[in-house]
N, CA, C and O atoms as CSV, one atom per row, in Angstrom:
chain,resi,resn,atom,element,x,y,z
A,1,MET,N,N,103.193,83.842,93.979
A,1,MET,CA,C,102.487,84.041,92.761
A,1,MET,C,C,102.959,85.333,92.127
A,1,MET,O,O,103.237,86.302,92.834
A,2,GLU,N,N,103.047,85.363,90.883
A,2,GLU,CA,C,103.430,86.541,90.108
A,2,GLU,C,C,102.177,87.244,89.669
A,2,GLU,O,O,101.121,86.624,89.544
A,3,ILE,N,N,102.283,88.553,89.427
A,3,ILE,CA,C,101.121,89.359,89.035
A,3,ILE,C,C,100.575,88.804,87.670
A,3,ILE,O,O,99.363,88.812,87.455
A,4,SER,N,N,101.442,88.339,86.782
A,4,SER,CA,C,101.022,87.826,85.526
A,4,SER,C,C,100.189,86.552,85.680
A,4,SER,O,O,99.510,86.142,84.739
A,5,ALA,N,N,100.235,85.937,86.831
A,5,ALA,CA,C,99.484,84.657,87.067
A,5,ALA,C,C,98.157,84.918,87.789
A,5,ALA,O,O,97.466,83.969,88.159
A,6,LEU,N,N,97.788,86.203,87.998
A,6,LEU,CA,C,96.548,86.513,88.648
A,6,LEU,C,C,95.361,85.874,87.794
A,6,LEU,O,O,95.436,85.815,86.567
A,7,PRO,N,N,94.315,85.421,88.471
A,7,PRO,CA,C,93.251,84.791,87.737
A,7,PRO,C,C,92.611,85.781,86.756
A,7,PRO,O,O,92.367,86.933,87.114
A,8,LYS,N,N,92.342,85.346,85.539
A,8,LYS,CA,C,91.727,86.194,84.512
A,8,LYS,C,C,90.230,86.383,84.838
A,8,LYS,O,O,89.562,85.461,85.306
A,9,GLY,N,N,89.741,87.568,84.585
A,9,GLY,CA,C,88.356,87.859,84.751
A,9,GLY,C,C,87.930,88.045,86.238
A,9,GLY,O,O,86.736,88.136,86.526
A,10,LYS,N,N,88.883,88.098,87.155
A,10,LYS,CA,C,88.563,88.263,88.517
A,10,LYS,C,C,89.027,89.663,89.015
A,10,LYS,O,O,90.026,90.208,88.547
A,11,LYS,N,N,88.268,90.209,89.970
A,11,LYS,CA,C,88.697,91.470,90.580
A,11,LYS,C,C,89.360,91.109,91.918
A,11,LYS,O,O,88.885,90.267,92.681
A,12,ILE,N,N,90.457,91.779,92.146
A,12,ILE,CA,C,91.263,91.433,93.323
A,12,ILE,C,C,91.040,92.488,94.401
A,12,ILE,O,O,91.202,93.680,94.142
A,13,ILE,N,N,90.678,92.071,95.579
A,13,ILE,CA,C,90.509,92.965,96.725
A,13,ILE,C,C,91.712,92.790,97.594
A,13,ILE,O,O,91.993,91.691,98.073
A,14,LEU,N,N,92.460,93.921,97.810
A,14,LEU,CA,C,93.538,93.929,98.711
A,14,LEU,C,C,93.051,94.530,100.017
A,14,LEU,O,O,92.440,95.599,100.035
A,15,PHE,N,N,93.324,93.842,101.094
A,15,PHE,CA,C,92.772,94.254,102.399
A,15,PHE,C,C,93.820,94.093,103.522
A,15,PHE,O,O,94.779,93.332,103.397
A,16,ASP,N,N,93.604,94.816,104.591
A,16,ASP,CA,C,94.482,94.747,105.777
A,16,ASP,C,C,94.196,93.448,106.500
A,16,ASP,O,O,93.133,93.276,107.096
A,17,GLY,N,N,95.146,92.541,106.443
A,17,GLY,CA,C,94.970,91.206,107.017
A,17,GLY,C,C,94.910,91.121,108.542
A,17,GLY,O,O,94.547,90.073,109.076
A,18,VAL,N,N,95.253,92.188,109.255
A,18,VAL,CA,C,95.204,92.134,110.692
A,18,VAL,C,C,94.064,92.976,111.268
A,18,VAL,O,O,93.934,93.064,112.489
A,19,CYS,N,N,93.273,93.570,110.462
A,19,CYS,CA,C,92.199,94.471,110.898
A,19,CYS,C,C,90.917,93.666,110.981
A,19,CYS,O,O,90.491,93.023,110.022
A,20,ASN,N,N,90.307,93.723,112.180
A,20,ASN,CA,C,89.053,93.002,112.444
A,20,ASN,C,C,87.876,93.542,111.545
A,20,ASN,O,O,87.041,92.785,111.049
A,21,LEU,N,N,87.875,94.829,111.383
A,21,LEU,CA,C,86.784,95.424,110.491
A,21,LEU,C,C,86.981,94.951,109.092
A,21,LEU,O,O,86.004,94.627,108.416
A,22,CYS,N,N,88.256,94.891,108.601
A,22,CYS,CA,C,88.496,94.419,107.239
A,22,CYS,C,C,88.155,92.909,107.098
A,22,CYS,O,O,87.689,92.473,106.045
A,23,ASP,N,N,88.389,92.135,108.153
A,23,ASP,CA,C,87.974,90.713,108.129
A,23,ASP,C,C,86.487,90.581,107.978
A,23,ASP,O,O,86.026,89.779,107.165
A,24,VAL,N,N,85.744,91.307,108.701
A,24,VAL,CA,C,84.242,91.370,108.611
A,24,VAL,C,C,83.855,91.710,107.233
A,24,VAL,O,O,82.972,91.065,106.668
A,25,ALA,N,N,84.496,92.734,106.632
A,25,ALA,CA,C,84.170,93.186,105.307
A,25,ALA,C,C,84.455,92.075,104.270
A,25,ALA,O,O,83.649,91.860,103.365
A,26,VAL,N,N,85.558,91.396,104.395
A,26,VAL,CA,C,85.906,90.336,103.493
A,26,VAL,C,C,84.895,89.230,103.570
A,26,VAL,O,O,84.456,88.699,102.550
A,27,GLN,N,N,84.519,88.873,104.808
A,27,GLN,CA,C,83.531,87.798,105.023
A,27,GLN,C,C,82.186,88.204,104.387
A,27,GLN,O,O,81.499,87.368,103.801
A,28,PHE,N,N,81.828,89.453,104.504
A,28,PHE,CA,C,80.571,90.003,103.892
A,28,PHE,C,C,80.641,89.827,102.394
A,28,PHE,O,O,79.706,89.325,101.771
A,29,VAL,N,N,81.774,90.248,101.810
A,29,VAL,CA,C,81.863,90.146,100.333
A,29,VAL,C,C,81.799,88.679,99.845
A,29,VAL,O,O,81.144,88.349,98.857
A,30,ILE,N,N,82.520,87.819,100.602
A,30,ILE,CA,C,82.469,86.385,100.188
A,30,ILE,C,C,81.055,85.852,100.263
A,30,ILE,O,O,80.611,85.113,99.385
A,31,GLN,N,N,80.350,86.231,101.316
A,31,GLN,CA,C,78.966,85.721,101.447
A,31,GLN,C,C,78.049,86.321,100.364
A,31,GLN,O,O,77.073,85.675,99.983
A,32,HIS,N,N,78.320,87.489,99.876
A,32,HIS,CA,C,77.411,88.138,98.882
A,32,HIS,C,C,78.018,88.152,97.511
A,32,HIS,O,O,77.469,88.831,96.643
A,33,ASP,N,N,79.087,87.473,97.239
A,33,ASP,CA,C,79.701,87.368,95.944
A,33,ASP,C,C,79.173,86.189,95.176
A,33,ASP,O,O,79.925,85.255,94.897
A,34,LYS,N,N,77.896,86.197,94.822
A,34,LYS,CA,C,77.205,85.052,94.251
A,34,LYS,C,C,77.704,84.795,92.807
A,34,LYS,O,O,77.505,83.683,92.319
A,35,LYS,N,N,78.325,85.730,92.112
A,35,LYS,CA,C,78.802,85.503,90.805
A,35,LYS,C,C,80.305,85.162,90.771
A,35,LYS,O,O,80.920,85.092,89.707
A,36,ASP,N,N,80.868,84.955,91.964
A,36,ASP,CA,C,82.314,84.641,92.093
A,36,ASP,C,C,83.230,85.608,91.380
A,36,ASP,O,O,84.076,85.195,90.587
A,37,VAL,N,N,83.073,86.876,91.647
A,37,VAL,CA,C,83.825,87.954,90.945
A,37,VAL,C,C,85.137,88.186,91.588
A,37,VAL,O,O,86.115,88.503,90.912
A,38,PHE,N,N,85.191,88.038,92.886
A,38,PHE,CA,C,86.379,88.534,93.704
A,38,PHE,C,C,87.388,87.436,94.125
A,38,PHE,O,O,87.044,86.271,94.325
A,39,ARG,N,N,88.630,87.882,94.243
A,39,ARG,CA,C,89.646,87.149,94.904
A,39,ARG,C,C,90.290,88.105,95.896
A,39,ARG,O,O,90.188,89.320,95.725
A,40,PHE,N,N,90.953,87.590,96.933
A,40,PHE,CA,C,91.411,88.388,98.045
A,40,PHE,C,C,92.902,88.219,98.293
A,40,PHE,O,O,93.433,87.111,98.221
A,41,VAL,N,N,93.567,89.318,98.584
A,41,VAL,CA,C,94.975,89.331,98.824
A,41,VAL,C,C,95.187,90.298,100.031
A,41,VAL,O,O,94.647,91.403,100.064
A,42,GLN,N,N,95.981,89.840,100.997
A,42,GLN,CA,C,96.300,90.708,102.118
A,42,GLN,C,C,97.314,91.737,101.719
A,42,GLN,O,O,98.291,91.401,101.049
A,43,LEU,N,N,97.125,92.979,102.102
A,43,LEU,CA,C,98.054,94.024,101.809
A,43,LEU,C,C,99.425,93.721,102.249
A,43,LEU,O,O,100.384,94.067,101.559
A,44,GLN,N,N,99.575,93.054,103.431
A,44,GLN,CA,C,100.874,92.712,103.993
A,44,GLN,C,C,101.615,91.536,103.267
A,44,GLN,O,O,102.805,91.319,103.492
A,45,SER,N,N,100.912,90.816,102.430
A,45,SER,CA,C,101.534,89.666,101.831
A,45,SER,C,C,102.501,90.045,100.691
A,45,SER,O,O,102.484,91.175,100.204
A,46,GLU,N,N,103.318,89.112,100.286
A,46,GLU,CA,C,104.274,89.323,99.198
A,46,GLU,C,C,103.536,89.751,97.894
A,46,GLU,O,O,103.937,90.689,97.206
A,47,LEU,N,N,102.443,89.016,97.597
A,47,LEU,CA,C,101.682,89.386,96.408
A,47,LEU,C,C,101.060,90.733,96.567
A,47,LEU,O,O,101.084,91.529,95.629
A,48,GLY,N,N,100.502,91.029,97.718
A,48,GLY,CA,C,99.871,92.352,97.940
A,48,GLY,C,C,100.881,93.467,97.709
A,48,GLY,O,O,100.577,94.486,97.089
A,49,LEU,N,N,102.060,93.258,98.209
A,49,LEU,CA,C,103.125,94.295,98.028
A,49,LEU,C,C,103.522,94.407,96.583
A,49,LEU,O,O,103.792,95.506,96.098
A,50,LYS,N,N,103.563,93.301,95.887
A,50,LYS,CA,C,103.875,93.337,94.428
A,50,LYS,C,C,102.869,94.079,93.629
A,50,LYS,O,O,103.188,94.866,92.738
A,51,ILE,N,N,101.605,93.802,93.980
A,51,ILE,CA,C,100.502,94.513,93.246
A,51,ILE,C,C,100.562,95.998,93.505
A,51,ILE,O,O,100.440,96.800,92.580
A,52,MET,N,N,100.751,96.376,94.777
A,52,MET,CA,C,100.815,97.835,95.042
A,52,MET,C,C,101.981,98.477,94.375
A,52,MET,O,O,101.869,99.625,93.946
A,53,LYS,N,N,103.133,97.787,94.257
A,53,LYS,CA,C,104.271,98.357,93.566
A,53,LYS,C,C,103.901,98.499,92.093
A,53,LYS,O,O,104.198,99.526,91.482
A,54,GLN,N,N,103.246,97.464,91.500
A,54,GLN,CA,C,102.870,97.496,90.078
A,54,GLN,C,C,102.018,98.666,89.725
A,54,GLN,O,O,102.204,99.286,88.678
A,55,ILE,N,N,101.052,98.990,90.613
A,55,ILE,CA,C,100.059,100.060,90.338
A,55,ILE,C,C,100.541,101.425,90.880
A,55,ILE,O,O,99.873,102.443,90.700
A,56,GLY,N,N,101.716,101.423,91.549
A,56,GLY,CA,C,102.249,102.679,91.976
A,56,GLY,C,C,101.725,103.231,93.306
A,56,GLY,O,O,101.682,104.448,93.491
A,57,ILE,N,N,101.330,102.358,94.227
A,57,ILE,CA,C,100.853,102.801,95.535
A,57,ILE,C,C,101.926,102.505,96.535
A,57,ILE,O,O,102.423,101.381,96.602
A,58,ASP,N,N,102.292,103.481,97.308
A,58,ASP,CA,C,103.301,103.342,98.357
A,58,ASP,C,C,102.699,102.559,99.519
A,58,ASP,O,O,101.812,103.037,100.226
A,59,SER,N,N,103.228,101.292,99.699
A,59,SER,CA,C,102.724,100.456,100.752
A,59,SER,C,C,102.872,101.016,102.134
A,59,SER,O,O,102.154,100.609,103.048
A,60,ALA,N,N,103.778,101.932,102.309
A,60,ALA,CA,C,103.950,102.530,103.686
A,60,ALA,C,C,102.887,103.563,103.958
A,60,ALA,O,O,102.696,103.941,105.114
A,61,LYS,N,N,102.185,104.038,102.947
A,61,LYS,CA,C,101.206,105.099,103.182
A,61,LYS,C,C,99.753,104.632,102.976
A,61,LYS,O,O,98.826,105.438,103.059
A,62,ILE,N,N,99.561,103.346,102.709
A,62,ILE,CA,C,98.196,102.934,102.393
A,62,ILE,C,C,97.514,102.347,103.632
A,62,ILE,O,O,98.104,101.504,104.308
A,63,ASP,N,N,96.323,102.761,103.936
A,63,ASP,CA,C,95.537,102.144,104.985
A,63,ASP,C,C,94.111,102.026,104.460
A,63,ASP,O,O,93.135,102.335,105.142
A,64,SER,N,N,94.040,101.566,103.224
A,64,SER,CA,C,92.738,101.487,102.574
A,64,SER,C,C,92.625,100.163,101.878
A,64,SER,O,O,93.610,99.491,101.573
A,65,ILE,N,N,91.349,99.806,101.631
A,65,ILE,CA,C,91.074,98.674,100.786
A,65,ILE,C,C,91.335,99.064,99.365
A,65,ILE,O,O,91.114,100.221,99.008
A,66,ILE,N,N,91.787,98.173,98.543
A,66,ILE,CA,C,92.088,98.460,97.110
A,66,ILE,C,C,91.360,97.412,96.326
A,66,ILE,O,O,91.444,96.232,96.666
A,67,MET,N,N,90.636,97.795,95.274
A,67,MET,CA,C,90.044,96.827,94.339
A,67,MET,C,C,90.822,97.052,93.030
A,67,MET,O,O,90.843,98.139,92.454
A,68,TYR,N,N,91.471,95.928,92.595
A,68,TYR,CA,C,92.321,95.945,91.428
A,68,TYR,C,C,91.762,95.056,90.377
A,68,TYR,O,O,91.524,93.872,90.615
A,69,GLU,N,N,91.543,95.615,89.193
A,69,GLU,CA,C,91.116,94.882,88.032
A,69,GLU,C,C,92.385,94.749,87.112
A,69,GLU,O,O,92.732,95.677,86.382
A,70,PRO,N,N,93.034,93.603,87.177
A,70,PRO,CA,C,94.321,93.435,86.488
A,70,PRO,C,C,94.225,93.897,84.992
A,70,PRO,O,O,93.340,93.503,84.233
A,71,GLY,N,N,95.204,94.757,84.648
A,71,GLY,CA,C,95.278,95.216,83.272
A,71,GLY,C,C,94.310,96.293,82.974
A,71,GLY,O,O,94.320,96.804,81.854
A,72,LYS,N,N,93.447,96.695,83.910
A,72,LYS,CA,C,92.438,97.711,83.554
A,72,LYS,C,C,92.524,98.924,84.474
A,72,LYS,O,O,92.814,100.024,84.003
A,73,ALA,N,N,92.282,98.756,85.763
A,73,ALA,CA,C,92.213,99.864,86.653
A,73,ALA,C,C,92.305,99.401,88.118
A,73,ALA,O,O,92.235,98.209,88.417
A,74,TYR,N,N,92.459,100.359,88.993
A,74,TYR,CA,C,92.406,100.066,90.428
A,74,TYR,C,C,91.675,101.239,91.100
A,74,TYR,O,O,91.657,102.367,90.608
A,75,TYR,N,N,91.083,100.911,92.234
A,75,TYR,CA,C,90.293,101.870,93.022
A,75,TYR,C,C,90.642,101.655,94.492
A,75,TYR,O,O,90.907,100.539,94.937
A,76,TYR,N,N,90.632,102.783,95.239
A,76,TYR,CA,C,90.829,102.631,96.667
A,76,TYR,C,C,89.929,103.601,97.423
A,76,TYR,O,O,89.238,104.432,96.833
A,77,LYS,N,N,89.961,103.467,98.765
A,77,LYS,CA,C,89.103,104.241,99.653
A,77,LYS,C,C,87.634,104.023,99.323
A,77,LYS,O,O,87.210,102.910,99.010
A,78,SER,N,N,86.875,105.095,99.397
A,78,SER,CA,C,85.382,105.028,99.218
A,78,SER,C,C,85.039,104.474,97.812
A,78,SER,O,O,84.080,103.716,97.670
A,79,GLU,N,N,85.777,104.828,96.831
A,79,GLU,CA,C,85.497,104.405,95.413
A,79,GLU,C,C,85.593,102.871,95.342
A,79,GLU,O,O,84.747,102.225,94.723
A,80,ALA,N,N,86.583,102.315,95.951
A,80,ALA,CA,C,86.740,100.854,96.005
A,80,ALA,C,C,85.551,100.231,96.709
A,80,ALA,O,O,84.975,99.260,96.218
A,81,ALA,N,N,85.180,100.777,97.848
A,81,ALA,CA,C,84.065,100.243,98.654
A,81,ALA,C,C,82.775,100.282,97.812
A,81,ALA,O,O,82.033,99.300,97.802
A,82,PHE,N,N,82.499,101.353,97.131
A,82,PHE,CA,C,81.319,101.442,96.247
A,82,PHE,C,C,81.375,100.431,95.110
A,82,PHE,O,O,80.371,99.781,94.820
A,83,LYS,N,N,82.524,100.284,94.461
A,83,LYS,CA,C,82.702,99.403,93.325
A,83,LYS,C,C,82.468,97.916,93.810
A,83,LYS,O,O,81.834,97.106,93.134
A,84,ILE,N,N,82.989,97.647,94.948
A,84,ILE,CA,C,82.789,96.232,95.481
A,84,ILE,C,C,81.354,96.063,95.848
A,84,ILE,O,O,80.774,95.048,95.461
A,85,LEU,N,N,80.728,96.950,96.553
A,85,LEU,CA,C,79.336,96.831,96.927
A,85,LEU,C,C,78.426,96.686,95.729
A,85,LEU,O,O,77.432,95.961,95.774
A,86,LYS,N,N,78.761,97.362,94.684
A,86,LYS,CA,C,77.923,97.315,93.458
A,86,LYS,C,C,77.922,95.878,92.863
A,86,LYS,O,O,76.974,95.516,92.165
A,87,GLN,N,N,78.930,95.086,93.118
A,87,GLN,CA,C,79.009,93.770,92.540
A,87,GLN,C,C,78.351,92.671,93.429
A,87,GLN,O,O,78.214,91.521,93.011
A,88,THR,N,N,77.959,93.054,94.641
A,88,THR,CA,C,77.407,92.087,95.574
A,88,THR,C,C,75.877,91.931,95.404
A,88,THR,O,O,75.215,92.778,94.804
A,89,THR,N,N,75.371,90.886,95.920
A,89,THR,CA,C,73.893,90.641,95.922
A,89,THR,C,C,73.440,90.791,97.403
A,89,THR,O,O,73.377,89.824,98.161
A,90,SER,N,N,73.140,92.018,97.756
A,90,SER,CA,C,72.777,92.307,99.105
A,90,SER,C,C,71.841,93.567,99.149
A,90,SER,O,O,71.918,94.456,98.301
A,91,PHE,N,N,71.006,93.583,100.132
A,91,PHE,CA,C,70.194,94.836,100.223
A,91,PHE,C,C,71.044,96.021,100.666
A,91,PHE,O,O,70.619,97.175,100.608
A,92,TYR,N,N,72.281,95.696,101.118
A,92,TYR,CA,C,73.174,96.789,101.493
A,92,TYR,C,C,73.602,97.656,100.208
A,92,TYR,O,O,74.238,98.706,100.307
A,93,LYS,N,N,73.203,97.123,99.057
A,93,LYS,CA,C,73.489,97.909,97.817
A,93,LYS,C,C,72.780,99.239,97.921
A,93,LYS,O,O,73.125,100.186,97.214
A,94,LEU,N,N,71.804,99.321,98.786
A,94,LEU,CA,C,71.065,100.603,98.942
A,94,LEU,C,C,72.054,101.732,99.424
A,94,LEU,O,O,71.825,102.927,99.236
A,95,LEU,N,N,73.135,101.261,100.040
A,95,LEU,CA,C,74.165,102.254,100.506
A,95,LEU,C,C,74.841,102.967,99.327
A,95,LEU,O,O,75.501,103.991,99.507
A,96,LEU,N,N,74.666,102.407,98.102
A,96,LEU,CA,C,75.270,103.055,96.933
A,96,LEU,C,C,74.708,104.425,96.689
A,96,LEU,O,O,75.269,105.200,95.914
A,97,VAL,N,N,73.604,104.740,97.339
A,97,VAL,CA,C,73.068,106.141,97.218
A,97,VAL,C,C,74.131,107.152,97.707
A,97,VAL,O,O,74.169,108.289,97.239
A,98,PHE,N,N,74.988,106.726,98.650
A,98,PHE,CA,C,76.024,107.670,99.106
A,98,PHE,C,C,77.095,107.921,98.139
A,98,PHE,O,O,77.907,108.828,98.320
A,99,SER,N,N,77.126,107.108,97.063
A,99,SER,CA,C,78.167,107.302,96.015
A,99,SER,C,C,77.906,108.644,95.273
A,99,SER,O,O,78.777,109.098,94.530
A,100,ILE,N,N,76.743,109.275,95.458
A,100,ILE,CA,C,76.518,110.561,94.781
A,100,ILE,C,C,77.223,111.701,95.531
A,100,ILE,O,O,77.324,112.818,95.024
A,101,LEU,N,N,77.708,111.404,96.746
A,101,LEU,CA,C,78.436,112.424,97.489
A,101,LEU,C,C,79.694,112.772,96.754
A,101,LEU,O,O,80.232,111.924,96.041
A,102,PRO,N,N,80.190,113.975,96.891
A,102,PRO,CA,C,81.514,114.248,96.253
A,102,PRO,C,C,82.573,113.315,96.844
A,102,PRO,O,O,82.534,112.970,98.025
A,103,LYS,N,N,83.507,112.923,96.000
A,103,LYS,CA,C,84.563,111.961,96.423
A,103,LYS,C,C,85.316,112.488,97.640
A,103,LYS,O,O,85.722,111.715,98.507
A,104,SER,N,N,85.499,113.802,97.700
A,104,SER,CA,C,86.259,114.324,98.848
A,104,SER,C,C,85.525,114.072,100.154
A,104,SER,O,O,86.166,113.787,101.165
A,105,ILE,N,N,84.192,114.169,100.165
A,105,ILE,CA,C,83.451,113.883,101.376
A,105,ILE,C,C,83.400,112.422,101.708
A,105,ILE,O,O,83.600,112.052,102.865
A,106,SER,N,N,83.134,111.556,100.719
A,106,SER,CA,C,83.067,110.154,101.027
A,106,SER,C,C,84.481,109.599,101.415
A,106,SER,O,O,84.580,108.712,102.264
A,107,ASP,N,N,85.560,110.124,100.793
A,107,ASP,CA,C,86.896,109.738,101.208
A,107,ASP,C,C,87.231,110.250,102.573
A,107,ASP,O,O,87.933,109.566,103.319
A,108,TYR,N,N,86.770,111.414,102.941
A,108,TYR,CA,C,86.987,111.955,104.320
A,108,TYR,C,C,86.381,110.999,105.336
A,108,TYR,O,O,87.028,110.635,106.318
A,109,LEU,N,N,85.140,110.594,105.101
A,109,LEU,CA,C,84.440,109.678,105.990
A,109,LEU,C,C,85.157,108.306,106.026
A,109,LEU,O,O,85.306,107.697,107.085
A,110,TYR,N,N,85.574,107.865,104.896
A,110,TYR,CA,C,86.334,106.616,104.780
A,110,TYR,C,C,87.646,106.701,105.583
A,110,TYR,O,O,87.985,105.777,106.323
A,111,ASP,N,N,88.368,107.804,105.431
A,111,ASP,CA,C,89.592,108.009,106.164
A,111,ASP,C,C,89.414,108.032,107.645
A,111,ASP,O,O,90.230,107.504,108.400
A,112,TYR,N,N,88.332,108.651,108.056
A,112,TYR,CA,C,87.998,108.764,109.511
A,112,TYR,C,C,87.837,107.330,110.073
A,112,TYR,O,O,88.436,106.998,111.096
A,113,VAL,N,N,87.054,106.513,109.425
A,113,VAL,CA,C,86.870,105.140,109.900
A,113,VAL,C,C,88.201,104.417,109.814
A,113,VAL,O,O,88.575,103.736,110.769
A,114,ALA,N,N,88.917,104.530,108.740
A,114,ALA,CA,C,90.206,103.796,108.574
A,114,ALA,C,C,91.207,104.171,109.675
A,114,ALA,O,O,91.919,103.318,110.205
A,115,LYS,N,N,91.240,105.423,109.990
A,115,LYS,CA,C,92.158,105.897,111.027
A,115,LYS,C,C,91.818,105.317,112.412
A,115,LYS,O,O,92.705,105.134,113.245
A,116,ASN,N,N,90.564,105.039,112.642
A,116,ASN,CA,C,90.120,104.595,113.969
A,116,ASN,C,C,89.761,103.113,114.043
A,116,ASN,O,O,89.283,102.645,115.077
A,117,ARG,N,N,89.988,102.359,112.944
A,117,ARG,CA,C,89.488,101.002,112.858
A,117,ARG,C,C,90.105,100.057,113.896
A,117,ARG,O,O,89.403,99.196,114.426
A,118,TYR,N,N,91.366,100.194,114.188
A,118,TYR,CA,C,91.997,99.347,115.191
A,118,TYR,C,C,91.431,99.660,116.571
A,118,TYR,O,O,91.154,98.749,117.351
A,119,ARG,N,N,91.265,100.898,116.863
A,119,ARG,CA,C,90.749,101.286,118.203
A,119,ARG,C,C,89.266,100.870,118.323
A,119,ARG,O,O,88.868,100.432,119.402
A,120,TRP,N,N,88.477,100.977,117.331
A,120,TRP,CA,C,87.075,100.660,117.438
A,120,TRP,C,C,86.818,99.167,117.336
A,120,TRP,O,O,85.976,98.635,118.060
A,121,PHE,N,N,87.567,98.449,116.404
A,121,PHE,CA,C,87.238,97.107,116.090
A,121,PHE,C,C,88.344,96.094,116.486
A,121,PHE,O,O,88.131,94.884,116.421
A,122,GLY,N,N,89.453,96.575,116.870
A,122,GLY,CA,C,90.576,95.713,117.269
A,122,GLY,C,C,91.476,95.301,116.129
A,122,GLY,O,O,91.259,95.630,114.963
A,123,LYS,N,N,92.495,94.566,116.520
A,123,LYS,CA,C,93.545,94.152,115.574
A,123,LYS,C,C,93.952,92.745,115.913
A,123,LYS,O,O,94.068,92.387,117.085
A,124,LYS,N,N,94.165,91.966,114.916
A,124,LYS,CA,C,94.611,90.559,115.094
A,124,LYS,C,C,96.118,90.531,115.248
A,124,LYS,O,O,96.818,91.441,114.803
A,125,GLU,N,N,96.603,89.491,115.875
A,125,GLU,CA,C,98.077,89.326,115.983
A,125,GLU,C,C,98.681,88.884,114.681
A,125,GLU,O,O,99.841,89.172,114.388
A,126,SER,N,N,97.884,88.179,113.893
A,126,SER,CA,C,98.342,87.691,112.558
A,126,SER,C,C,97.239,87.707,111.562
A,126,SER,O,O,96.074,87.899,111.908
A,127,CYS,N,N,97.594,87.508,110.335
A,127,CYS,CA,C,96.635,87.514,109.250
A,127,CYS,C,C,95.703,86.325,109.342
A,127,CYS,O,O,96.082,85.274,109.860
A,128,MET,N,N,94.481,86.481,108.842
A,128,MET,CA,C,93.521,85.393,108.858
A,128,MET,C,C,93.973,84.227,107.965
A,128,MET,O,O,94.570,84.432,106.909
A,129,ILE,N,N,93.686,83.052,108.395
A,129,ILE,CA,C,93.964,81.851,107.562
A,129,ILE,C,C,92.581,81.298,107.097
A,129,ILE,O,O,91.746,80.889,107.904
A,130,PRO,N,N,92.393,81.310,105.765
A,130,PRO,CA,C,91.067,80.876,105.291
A,130,PRO,C,C,90.803,79.422,105.554
A,130,PRO,O,O,91.710,78.598,105.668
A,131,THR,N,N,89.478,79.129,105.650
A,131,THR,CA,C,89.068,77.710,105.784
A,131,THR,C,C,89.388,76.951,104.507
A,131,THR,O,O,89.609,77.588,103.477
A,132,PRO,N,N,89.425,75.637,104.519
A,132,PRO,CA,C,89.687,74.881,103.324
A,132,PRO,C,C,88.701,75.207,102.214
A,132,PRO,O,O,89.081,75.207,101.043
A,133,GLU,N,N,87.447,75.485,102.546
A,133,GLU,CA,C,86.412,75.811,101.490
A,133,GLU,C,C,86.699,77.157,100.834
A,133,GLU,O,O,86.280,77.371,99.697
A,134,LEU,N,N,87.406,78.084,101.514
A,134,LEU,CA,C,87.610,79.432,101.015
A,134,LEU,C,C,89.028,79.611,100.457
A,134,LEU,O,O,89.349,80.689,99.958
A,135,THR,N,N,89.859,78.612,100.526
A,135,THR,CA,C,91.251,78.752,100.138
A,135,THR,C,C,91.382,79.239,98.706
A,135,THR,O,O,92.294,80.018,98.428
A,136,ALA,N,N,90.534,78.832,97.791
A,136,ALA,CA,C,90.603,79.202,96.373
A,136,ALA,C,C,90.331,80.693,96.135
A,136,ALA,O,O,90.718,81.268,95.118
A,137,LYS,N,N,89.659,81.281,97.103
A,137,LYS,CA,C,89.311,82.748,96.970
A,137,LYS,C,C,90.506,83.658,97.399
A,137,LYS,O,O,90.505,84.850,97.092
A,138,PHE,N,N,91.474,83.119,98.074
A,138,PHE,CA,C,92.614,83.847,98.589
A,138,PHE,C,C,93.862,83.529,97.822
A,138,PHE,O,O,94.204,82.362,97.631
A,139,LEU,N,N,94.541,84.554,97.382
A,139,LEU,CA,C,95.706,84.385,96.543
A,139,LEU,C,C,96.992,84.532,97.354
A,139,LEU,O,O,98.087,84.419,96.802
C-alpha cells in the first residue's frame, strides 16, 4: 500500500509488532475504538517504514508508538498515547489527568517503560496476524 492510499478520515497507529505490551495496547484500542477512528500498522512493515520516512522519523531510532493523521500531523511517545486514549471510550480516559505533566516528564516515564518493555512483557518471534474479523483494521 502506498501512503496516498491510506484510508481517509482515519488515524493511523504505528506500533512495535513484536512487543507484547504493544500488542495488549493495540487490543485495548481496538476494543475501545467504538467510533472506528483508528487503523494499525506495524513499525517493522513496509508501510510502517514508508510512513516514518514520509514524516521524517529515523526508523533505526524509534522505539515508540506513533499516531499519524495523514496530511495533518503526527505524535509519538506520551503525546501519542494521550491522543489515542482521548479517542477511546473507556474509564481509563481518567489517565488523561497525567497529560498536564510537562512533556519532558511524561516522555521520560514513557521512555523508561519503552526501554524495559521486552524485559518486563516479553517479545514475540514474529508480528501478530490479525483475526479475519480484525483484518480491515490493519494496513
